Short mmCIF file of C-alpha atoms and ligand atoms in Angstrom, two decimals:
data_model
loop_
_atom_site.label_atom_id
_atom_site.label_comp_id
_atom_site.label_asym_id
_atom_site.label_seq_id
_atom_site.Cartn_x
_atom_site.Cartn_y
_atom_site.Cartn_z
CA UNK A 106 31.98 -16.11 -32.51
CA UNK A 107 29.80 -17.69 -35.18
CA UNK A 108 31.73 -20.79 -35.22
CA UNK A 109 31.57 -21.22 -31.41
CA UNK A 110 27.97 -20.76 -31.66
CA UNK A 111 27.61 -23.38 -34.41
CA UNK A 112 29.81 -25.83 -32.33
CA UNK A 113 27.53 -25.21 -29.16
CA UNK A 114 24.56 -25.90 -31.40
CA UNK A 115 26.05 -29.06 -32.72
CA UNK A 116 26.91 -30.32 -29.38
CA UNK A 117 23.39 -29.35 -27.87
CA UNK A 118 21.97 -31.46 -30.79
CA UNK A 119 24.24 -34.36 -30.48
CA UNK A 120 23.17 -37.73 -29.53
CA UNK A 121 26.42 -38.07 -27.40
CA UNK A 122 24.83 -35.54 -25.01
CA UNK A 123 21.68 -37.56 -24.76
CA UNK A 124 20.83 -38.23 -21.30
CA UNK A 125 22.86 -35.38 -20.05
CA UNK A 126 20.21 -32.67 -20.21
CA UNK A 127 21.92 -30.52 -17.62
CA UNK A 128 25.12 -30.46 -19.65
CA UNK A 129 23.14 -29.56 -22.68
CA UNK A 130 21.36 -26.77 -20.91
CA UNK A 131 24.59 -25.29 -19.58
CA UNK A 132 25.95 -25.46 -22.97
CA UNK A 133 22.80 -24.08 -24.85
CA UNK A 134 22.70 -21.28 -22.44
CA UNK A 135 25.96 -19.76 -23.29
CA UNK A 136 24.43 -19.37 -26.62
CA UNK A 137 21.33 -17.30 -25.59
CA UNK A 138 21.49 -13.66 -26.41
CA UNK A 139 18.06 -12.95 -27.52
CA UNK A 140 14.95 -13.73 -25.64
CA UNK A 141 13.55 -15.82 -28.46
CA UNK A 142 16.35 -18.32 -28.31
CA UNK A 143 15.07 -19.47 -24.93
CA UNK A 144 13.56 -23.00 -25.17
CA UNK A 145 11.81 -23.31 -21.90
CA UNK A 146 11.28 -20.93 -19.03
CA UNK A 147 14.23 -22.49 -17.01
CA UNK A 148 16.45 -21.07 -19.63
CA UNK A 149 15.49 -17.68 -18.37
CA UNK A 150 16.10 -18.88 -14.68
CA UNK A 151 19.88 -19.42 -15.28
CA UNK A 152 20.23 -16.00 -17.11
CA UNK A 153 18.48 -14.22 -14.45
CA UNK A 154 20.63 -15.77 -11.97
CA UNK A 155 23.77 -14.47 -13.91
CA UNK A 156 22.14 -10.94 -14.39
CA UNK A 157 21.13 -10.18 -10.94
CA UNK A 158 23.27 -9.33 -7.80
CA UNK A 159 23.06 -11.99 -5.06
CA UNK A 160 20.64 -9.92 -2.70
CA UNK A 161 18.12 -9.30 -5.32
CA UNK A 162 18.29 -13.00 -6.59
CA UNK A 163 17.99 -14.14 -3.06
CA UNK A 164 14.82 -11.75 -2.62
CA UNK A 165 13.24 -13.42 -5.47
CA UNK A 166 14.39 -17.16 -5.69
CA UNK A 167 13.85 -18.10 -1.88
CA UNK A 168 11.11 -19.38 0.11
CA UNK A 169 10.84 -19.67 3.97
CA UNK A 170 12.26 -21.87 6.52
CA UNK A 171 13.71 -24.93 4.87
CA UNK A 172 12.11 -24.21 1.56
CA UNK A 173 9.87 -27.27 1.52
CA UNK A 174 6.76 -25.39 0.36
CA UNK A 175 8.71 -23.79 -2.36
CA UNK A 176 9.88 -27.47 -3.42
CA UNK A 177 6.43 -28.69 -2.91
CA UNK A 178 4.82 -26.22 -5.39
CA UNK A 179 6.95 -28.16 -8.03
CA UNK A 180 6.70 -31.58 -6.94
CA UNK A 181 2.92 -31.47 -6.40
CA UNK A 182 2.47 -31.51 -10.16
CA UNK A 183 3.86 -34.85 -10.34
CA UNK A 184 0.87 -36.50 -8.38
CA UNK A 185 -1.17 -35.70 -11.60
CA UNK A 186 -1.11 -37.41 -14.85
CA UNK A 187 -2.80 -36.67 -18.26
CA UNK A 188 -5.24 -38.70 -20.10
CA UNK A 189 -4.82 -38.26 -23.93
CA UNK A 190 -7.90 -38.56 -25.88
CA UNK A 191 -7.46 -39.63 -29.66
CA UNK A 192 -9.04 -38.98 -32.93
CA UNK A 193 -10.30 -35.46 -31.91
CA UNK A 194 -9.99 -32.64 -34.48
CA UNK A 195 -7.67 -30.41 -32.87
CA UNK A 196 -6.80 -28.39 -35.96
CA UNK A 197 -8.38 -25.25 -34.43
CA UNK A 198 -7.94 -24.53 -30.65
CA UNK A 199 -9.64 -21.95 -28.39
CA UNK A 200 -7.31 -20.86 -25.86
CA UNK A 201 -8.85 -17.68 -24.67
CA UNK A 202 -10.18 -17.15 -21.09
CA UNK A 203 -12.90 -14.75 -19.64
CA UNK A 204 -12.83 -13.33 -16.14
CA UNK A 205 -15.29 -10.79 -14.98
CA UNK A 206 -16.46 -9.81 -18.46
CA UNK A 207 -12.84 -9.26 -19.72
CA UNK A 208 -11.41 -11.74 -22.16
CA UNK A 209 -7.62 -12.62 -22.25
CA UNK A 210 -5.62 -14.57 -25.00
CA UNK A 211 -4.69 -17.28 -22.60
CA UNK A 212 -5.46 -18.55 -19.04
CA UNK A 213 -1.85 -17.36 -17.83
CA UNK A 214 -1.93 -14.40 -15.11
CA UNK A 215 1.13 -12.25 -14.36
CA UNK A 216 1.00 -12.53 -10.57
CA UNK A 217 2.00 -9.65 -8.37
CA UNK A 218 5.52 -9.39 -7.56
CA UNK A 219 6.92 -6.41 -5.66
CA UNK A 220 9.97 -4.25 -6.27
CA UNK A 221 10.51 -5.27 -10.02
CA UNK A 222 12.94 -2.51 -10.86
CA UNK A 223 15.29 -4.54 -8.67
CA UNK A 224 15.21 -6.95 -11.59
CA UNK A 225 15.17 -4.68 -14.51
CA UNK A 226 15.02 -0.84 -15.02
CA UNK A 227 11.60 -1.12 -16.74
CA UNK A 228 10.11 -3.18 -13.78
CA UNK A 229 6.45 -3.46 -13.97
CA UNK A 230 6.01 -1.32 -17.05
CA UNK A 231 8.07 -4.05 -19.11
CA UNK A 232 5.74 -6.50 -17.40
CA UNK A 233 2.74 -4.58 -18.30
CA UNK A 234 3.86 -3.92 -22.12
CA UNK A 235 4.46 -7.77 -22.46
CA UNK A 236 0.92 -8.34 -20.93
CA UNK A 237 -0.38 -5.94 -23.51
CA UNK A 238 1.39 -7.39 -26.39
CA UNK A 239 0.35 -10.98 -25.62
CA UNK A 240 -3.18 -10.00 -24.26
CA UNK A 241 -2.77 -11.53 -20.76
CA UNK A 242 -3.94 -10.53 -17.23
CA UNK A 243 -1.49 -8.59 -15.12
CA UNK A 244 -1.88 -8.11 -11.23
CA UNK A 245 0.04 -5.21 -9.77
CA UNK A 246 1.67 -5.56 -6.30
CA UNK A 247 1.18 -2.94 -3.44
CA UNK A 248 4.94 -2.92 -3.34
CA UNK A 249 5.12 -2.03 -7.20
CA UNK A 250 8.01 0.22 -8.14
CA UNK A 251 6.03 2.37 -10.53
CA UNK A 252 2.65 3.88 -9.65
CA UNK A 253 -0.55 2.11 -10.67
CA UNK A 254 -1.42 4.98 -13.10
CA UNK A 255 1.85 4.49 -15.08
CA UNK A 256 1.43 0.83 -15.17
CA UNK A 257 -2.04 1.03 -16.46
CA UNK A 258 -0.90 3.39 -19.09
CA UNK A 259 1.82 0.85 -20.22
CA UNK A 260 -0.67 -1.95 -20.13
CA UNK A 261 -3.20 0.05 -22.27
CA UNK A 262 -6.10 -1.54 -20.65
CA UNK A 263 -7.31 -2.43 -16.98
CA UNK A 264 -5.12 -4.51 -14.59
CA UNK A 265 -5.89 -5.87 -11.24
CA UNK A 266 -4.47 -4.23 -8.04
CA UNK A 267 -3.02 -6.61 -5.38
CA UNK A 268 -3.81 -5.06 -1.85
CA UNK A 269 -1.72 -5.60 1.12
CA UNK A 270 -4.43 -4.84 4.02
CA UNK A 271 -2.04 -2.65 6.11
CA UNK A 272 -3.14 -2.31 9.65
CA UNK A 273 -4.80 0.95 9.15
CA UNK A 274 -8.17 0.99 7.51
CA UNK A 275 -7.89 4.61 6.37
CA UNK A 276 -4.60 4.12 4.62
CA UNK A 277 -5.97 0.79 2.98
CA UNK A 278 -8.99 2.62 1.87
CA UNK A 279 -6.68 5.34 0.24
CA UNK A 280 -4.71 2.47 -1.65
CA UNK A 281 -8.07 1.06 -2.84
CA UNK A 282 -9.46 4.38 -4.00
CA UNK A 283 -6.35 5.35 -5.93
CA UNK A 284 -6.29 2.02 -7.55
CA UNK A 285 -9.76 2.12 -8.61
CA UNK A 286 -9.76 5.81 -9.97
CA UNK A 287 -6.77 4.69 -12.04
CA UNK A 288 -8.76 2.17 -13.82
CA UNK A 289 -8.21 -1.13 -11.78
CA UNK A 290 -11.33 -3.48 -12.26
CA UNK A 291 -10.47 -5.90 -9.35
CA UNK A 292 -8.58 -5.87 -6.23
CA UNK A 293 -6.67 -9.13 -5.16
CA UNK A 294 -6.38 -8.92 -1.45
CA UNK A 295 -3.32 -11.02 -0.16
CA UNK A 296 -4.16 -12.82 3.21
CA UNK A 297 -1.52 -15.19 3.70
CA UNK A 298 1.04 -13.13 5.49
CA UNK A 299 -0.71 -11.74 8.75
CA UNK A 300 2.51 -10.94 10.41
CA UNK A 301 6.11 -11.75 9.06
CA UNK A 302 7.96 -14.56 7.69
CA UNK A 303 11.17 -16.46 8.19
CA UNK A 304 13.44 -15.55 5.35
CA UNK A 305 16.47 -17.40 6.42
CA UNK A 306 18.03 -18.24 2.92
CA UNK A 307 17.11 -14.84 1.62
CA UNK A 308 19.17 -13.26 4.33
CA UNK A 309 22.23 -15.49 3.62
CA UNK A 310 22.10 -14.26 -0.10
CA UNK A 311 21.91 -10.62 1.34
CA UNK A 312 25.08 -11.21 3.57
CA UNK A 313 26.88 -12.57 0.50
CA UNK A 314 26.27 -9.40 -1.44
CA UNK A 315 29.00 -7.07 -0.78
CA UNK A 316 27.52 -3.85 -2.59
CA UNK A 317 26.27 -1.05 -0.54
CA UNK A 318 22.54 -1.47 -0.87
CA UNK A 319 21.86 2.14 0.40
CA UNK A 320 23.29 3.60 -2.85
CA UNK A 321 20.46 2.31 -4.89
CA UNK A 322 17.62 2.11 -2.60
CA UNK A 323 16.91 4.06 0.67
CA UNK A 324 16.14 1.31 3.03
CA UNK A 325 18.87 -1.61 2.62
CA UNK A 326 16.70 -3.92 4.52
CA UNK A 327 12.87 -3.23 4.49
CA UNK A 328 12.32 -1.68 1.25
CA UNK A 329 13.76 -4.00 -1.59
CA UNK A 330 13.38 -7.15 0.00
CA UNK A 331 10.56 -6.60 2.32
CA UNK A 332 11.45 -9.17 4.95
CA UNK A 333 9.38 -7.56 7.49
CA UNK A 334 6.09 -8.11 5.89
CA UNK A 335 3.70 -7.51 8.81
CA UNK A 336 6.27 -5.02 10.00
CA UNK A 337 7.15 -1.75 8.49
CA UNK A 338 6.23 0.11 5.23
CA UNK A 339 8.67 2.02 3.05
CA UNK A 340 7.46 5.65 2.31
CA UNK A 341 9.61 5.43 -0.88
CA UNK A 342 7.14 2.89 -2.59
CA UNK A 343 5.10 4.90 -5.05
CA UNK A 344 1.59 3.46 -3.81
CA UNK A 345 2.57 5.17 -0.37
CA UNK A 346 3.44 8.53 -1.68
CA UNK A 347 1.69 11.20 0.33
CA UNK A 348 0.75 8.47 3.10
CA UNK A 349 2.08 8.71 6.38
CA UNK A 350 3.77 5.49 6.83
CA UNK A 351 5.46 6.25 10.41
CA UNK A 352 4.48 2.84 12.31
CA UNK A 353 2.27 1.75 9.49
CA UNK A 354 2.18 -2.20 9.11
CA UNK A 355 2.12 -3.64 5.54
CA UNK A 356 -0.24 -6.37 6.85
CA UNK A 357 -2.06 -6.98 10.12
CA UNK A 358 -2.52 -9.92 12.47
CA UNK A 359 -5.80 -9.17 13.64
CA UNK A 360 -7.97 -9.22 10.61
CA UNK A 361 -10.85 -11.67 10.39
CA UNK A 362 -13.45 -12.36 7.56
CA UNK A 363 -15.45 -9.12 8.14
CA UNK A 364 -12.61 -7.22 6.54
CA UNK A 365 -13.89 -8.56 3.26
CA UNK A 366 -17.29 -6.49 3.72
CA UNK A 367 -15.57 -3.54 4.92
CA UNK A 368 -13.34 -3.68 1.76
CA UNK A 369 -16.36 -4.09 -0.47
CA UNK A 370 -18.05 -1.33 1.26
CA UNK A 371 -15.14 1.19 0.12
CA UNK A 372 -14.85 -0.01 -3.43
CA UNK A 373 -16.71 -0.79 -6.60
CA UNK A 374 -14.02 -3.14 -7.86
CA UNK A 375 -14.33 -7.00 -7.46
CA UNK A 376 -12.77 -8.37 -4.48
CA UNK A 377 -10.73 -11.63 -4.88
CA UNK A 378 -8.95 -13.24 -2.05
CA UNK A 379 -5.27 -14.29 -2.70
CA UNK A 380 -3.76 -16.99 -0.44
CA UNK A 381 -6.42 -19.43 0.39
CA UNK A 382 -5.66 -23.09 0.54
CA UNK A 383 -8.61 -24.97 2.23
CA UNK A 384 -12.19 -26.17 1.45
CA UNK A 385 -13.44 -24.53 4.67
CA UNK A 386 -11.80 -21.10 3.69
CA UNK A 387 -13.19 -21.26 0.26
CA UNK A 388 -16.77 -21.68 1.49
CA UNK A 389 -16.11 -18.80 4.09
CA UNK A 390 -14.80 -16.65 1.05
CA UNK A 391 -18.05 -17.19 -0.92
CA UNK A 392 -20.14 -16.47 2.23
CA UNK A 393 -18.48 -13.19 3.06
CA UNK A 394 -19.00 -11.94 -0.41
CA UNK A 395 -15.54 -12.61 -2.29
CA UNK A 396 -15.89 -12.50 -6.09
CA UNK A 397 -13.13 -14.89 -6.67
CA UNK A 398 -10.25 -16.91 -5.15
CA UNK A 399 -6.41 -17.04 -5.96
CA UNK A 400 -4.99 -20.54 -4.27
CA UNK A 401 -1.74 -19.38 -3.43
CA UNK A 402 1.06 -19.83 -0.55
CA UNK A 403 2.83 -16.83 -1.93
CA UNK A 404 5.13 -18.94 -4.04
CA UNK A 405 6.37 -20.71 -1.00
CA UNK A 406 7.09 -17.55 0.83
CA UNK A 407 4.49 -17.42 3.47
CA UNK A 408 3.93 -20.36 5.76
CA UNK A 409 5.94 -23.59 5.49
CA UNK A 410 3.00 -25.88 4.92
CA UNK A 411 4.94 -28.54 2.82
CA UNK A 412 1.84 -28.48 0.45
CA UNK A 413 1.99 -27.57 -3.09
CA UNK A 414 -0.90 -25.29 -4.30
CA UNK A 415 -1.78 -27.72 -7.07
CA UNK A 416 -2.78 -30.19 -4.28
CA UNK A 417 -5.08 -27.81 -2.77
CA UNK A 418 -7.05 -26.94 -5.76
CA UNK A 419 -9.49 -30.03 -5.52
CA UNK A 420 -10.69 -29.07 -2.04
CA UNK A 421 -11.00 -25.42 -2.98
CA UNK A 422 -13.20 -26.23 -5.88
CA UNK A 423 -15.20 -28.17 -3.58
CA UNK A 424 -15.86 -25.43 -1.11
CA UNK A 425 -16.67 -22.97 -3.96
CA UNK A 426 -19.14 -25.07 -5.74
CA UNK A 427 -18.82 -23.18 -8.89
CA UNK A 428 -20.05 -20.06 -7.46
CA UNK A 429 -16.92 -17.95 -8.05
CA UNK A 430 -13.82 -18.18 -10.38
CA UNK A 431 -10.51 -19.81 -9.01
CA UNK A 432 -7.22 -18.97 -10.02
CA UNK A 433 -3.93 -20.89 -8.64
CA UNK A 434 -0.40 -19.93 -8.59
CA UNK A 435 2.81 -21.49 -7.34
CA UNK A 436 5.47 -23.46 -9.22
CA UNK A 437 3.79 -23.05 -12.68
CA UNK A 438 6.77 -23.62 -15.18
CA UNK A 439 5.09 -26.09 -17.82
CA UNK A 440 1.86 -25.90 -20.14
CA UNK A 441 1.23 -29.28 -18.58
CA UNK A 442 1.11 -27.69 -15.26
CA UNK A 443 -1.53 -25.15 -16.38
CA UNK A 444 -3.42 -28.05 -18.06
CA UNK A 445 -3.66 -29.91 -14.81
CA UNK A 446 -4.85 -26.83 -13.02
CA UNK A 447 -7.72 -26.38 -15.36
CA UNK A 448 -8.46 -29.92 -15.23
CA UNK A 449 -8.85 -29.74 -11.50
CA UNK A 450 -11.34 -26.82 -11.86
CA UNK A 451 -9.33 -23.55 -12.05
CA UNK A 452 -10.18 -20.89 -14.55
CA UNK A 453 -6.47 -19.64 -14.84
CA UNK A 454 -2.99 -20.03 -13.63
CA UNK A 455 -0.66 -17.65 -12.16
CA UNK A 456 2.99 -17.23 -12.66
CA UNK A 457 5.58 -15.23 -10.67
CA UNK A 458 9.06 -16.25 -10.89
CA UNK A 459 9.05 -17.28 -14.48
CA UNK A 460 8.16 -13.80 -15.89
CA UNK A 461 10.66 -12.29 -13.39
CA UNK A 462 13.48 -14.53 -14.89
CA UNK A 463 12.49 -13.29 -18.38
CA UNK A 464 12.25 -9.84 -17.12
CA UNK A 465 15.61 -9.95 -15.37
CA UNK A 466 17.14 -11.11 -18.59
CA UNK A 467 15.63 -9.23 -21.43
CA UNK A 468 13.10 -6.75 -19.98
CA UNK A 469 9.74 -6.69 -21.78
CA UNK A 470 10.93 -9.30 -24.58
CA UNK A 471 11.77 -11.75 -21.79
CA UNK A 472 8.35 -11.72 -20.25
CA UNK A 473 6.74 -11.91 -23.81
CA UNK A 474 8.91 -14.91 -24.43
CA UNK A 475 8.03 -16.65 -21.21
CA UNK A 476 4.20 -16.30 -21.95
CA UNK A 477 4.78 -17.60 -25.59
CA UNK A 478 6.68 -20.57 -24.16
CA UNK A 479 3.91 -21.57 -22.04
CA UNK A 480 1.20 -20.75 -24.40
CA UNK A 481 2.89 -23.09 -26.77
CA UNK A 482 3.40 -25.83 -24.23
CA UNK A 483 -0.20 -25.55 -23.08
CA UNK A 484 -1.38 -25.66 -26.74
CA UNK A 485 0.65 -28.92 -27.35
CA UNK A 486 -0.89 -30.48 -24.18
CA UNK A 487 -4.18 -29.60 -25.45
CA UNK A 488 -3.58 -31.05 -28.98
CA UNK A 489 -1.93 -33.94 -27.43
CA UNK A 490 -4.85 -34.66 -25.32
CA UNK A 491 -7.62 -33.97 -27.62
CA UNK A 492 -8.99 -30.66 -25.71
CA UNK A 493 -10.14 -28.08 -28.45
CA UNK A 494 -10.99 -25.60 -26.01
CA UNK A 495 -10.05 -24.73 -22.24
CA UNK A 496 -13.75 -25.79 -21.23
CA UNK A 497 -12.74 -29.20 -22.77
CA UNK A 498 -10.16 -29.51 -20.18
CA UNK A 499 -12.02 -31.20 -17.21
CA UNK A 500 -11.48 -33.50 -14.27
CA UNK A 501 -11.63 -36.49 -16.86
CA UNK A 502 -8.52 -34.95 -18.41
CA UNK A 503 -5.99 -35.99 -15.50
CA UNK A 504 -5.63 -39.01 -13.13
CA UNK A 505 -4.72 -38.06 -9.49
CA UNK A 506 -2.40 -40.91 -8.45
CA UNK A 507 -2.80 -39.76 -4.77
CA UNK A 508 0.89 -39.23 -4.32
CA UNK A 509 3.99 -37.34 -5.67
CA UNK A 510 6.04 -39.28 -8.14
C1 LIG B 1045 9.89 -11.70 -5.52
C2 LIG B 1045 8.59 -12.05 -5.39
C3 LIG B 1045 7.74 -10.92 -4.69
C4 LIG B 1045 6.30 -11.27 -4.41
N1 LIG B 1045 5.56 -10.12 -4.11
C5 LIG B 1045 4.38 -10.40 -3.98
C6 LIG B 1045 3.49 -9.16 -3.64
O1 LIG B 1045 3.92 -8.01 -3.40
N2 LIG B 1045 2.14 -9.50 -3.34
C7 LIG B 1045 1.67 -10.63 -3.36
O2 LIG B 1045 0.30 -10.79 -3.16
N3 LIG B 1045 2.24 -11.76 -3.78
C8 LIG B 1045 3.61 -11.58 -4.17
N4 LIG B 1045 4.56 -12.58 -4.41
C9 LIG B 1045 3.72 -14.04 -4.74
C10 LIG B 1045 3.42 -13.98 -6.09
O3 LIG B 1045 2.26 -13.19 -6.41
C11 LIG B 1045 2.86 -15.50 -6.46
O4 LIG B 1045 1.79 -15.84 -5.50
C12 LIG B 1045 4.02 -16.37 -6.58
O5 LIG B 1045 5.18 -15.81 -7.08
C13 LIG B 1045 3.66 -17.71 -7.35
O6 LIG B 1045 4.69 -18.71 -7.32
P1 LIG B 1045 5.81 -18.78 -8.58
O7 LIG B 1045 6.62 -17.74 -8.06
O8 LIG B 1045 6.29 -20.09 -8.05
O9 LIG B 1045 5.00 -18.91 -9.78
C14 LIG B 1045 5.76 -12.37 -4.72
C15 LIG B 1045 6.50 -13.48 -5.14
C16 LIG B 1045 7.95 -13.41 -5.52
C17 LIG B 1045 8.72 -14.52 -6.10
#
């Protein structure tokens, strides 16, 4: 075993394999049996695919329609390049980030991802313990597989609660009050899925999965994969315990901007809107009292816009005019991606799939390693470009080439 390992290590480092990064990755991945051995977040992607049943992998990995937006979320970053500055004393760096009076160790946010027990038995609790260990912000999904109270306990401090609006305000109020009572300080209301989405690729993965889904979770179609967002709500989800879910929609097609005021009237939590992509909506969000914005296209899982979220940040910044903080998520896989978002004016960047890959492969340790890898890459980008703190990452830190490479 150890000789096989040494051989793989030798091969991975061999100049013979230079120019064959994919082959090197395949070899090296045979060698990863501890989270700390992963070299970048993509190592965890391969491990997660191996670890998960096809239906669960499909639920996580896929987008909508022809997956153009999913791809655009990655490709969008190639439009921007870094502008390094030299002879700056970067021997001490400040990477901490403040949001609504709370300080976090870095500007990396764990985005809400539903049904995390489908990826690892520890689910959201594993993510919470990792967020605690690393000092990062976690946002918990309405579709969480553990109740908000348990997750806050595992985090050992406040988290944010992601809200699906439902189509019944009394129910929405119950969700919000429960989140607030448990100690959540902010609710992030997701607005990018008013009524359903087209999940053809995910459904193909489900068809390829020969297991009987009903043996693990009660609703083989709607519960785990939630393909009918905008449709039904599963009563088995902890946040819907004790709520009559008969005929209840998780989202609603009829909501308008006045929803924000209604929401603010029933909670003291800050209200952040998740799923905005335009200058116009950014300005309307501020006008209607939003406390923050998450620029997001749901990880390419909502509308097939063909636009990467990083490409939306500049116009959202223009609409906001510095009045409220902006977070952006979608396709963040490298420290340099985060650097570009901050340069464009975001306060923080969110990750979804990368920490779920880590969770799938190694539970809490995997999530911790994903955060460490991205922190380290961001640190190196800051060192290399002469930015001593997040504040020193400004529009002058990048070039917008105007088109994707
Ligand atoms: C499997 C999965 C489940 C998700 N569930 C939710 C959810 O319940 N609520 C929500 O607002 N966003 C949800 N999202 C979107 C994420 O919060 C985030 O916007 C997205 O994953 C960021 O893109 P990335 O995966 O490329 O990092 C989900 C994303 C994935 C991949």
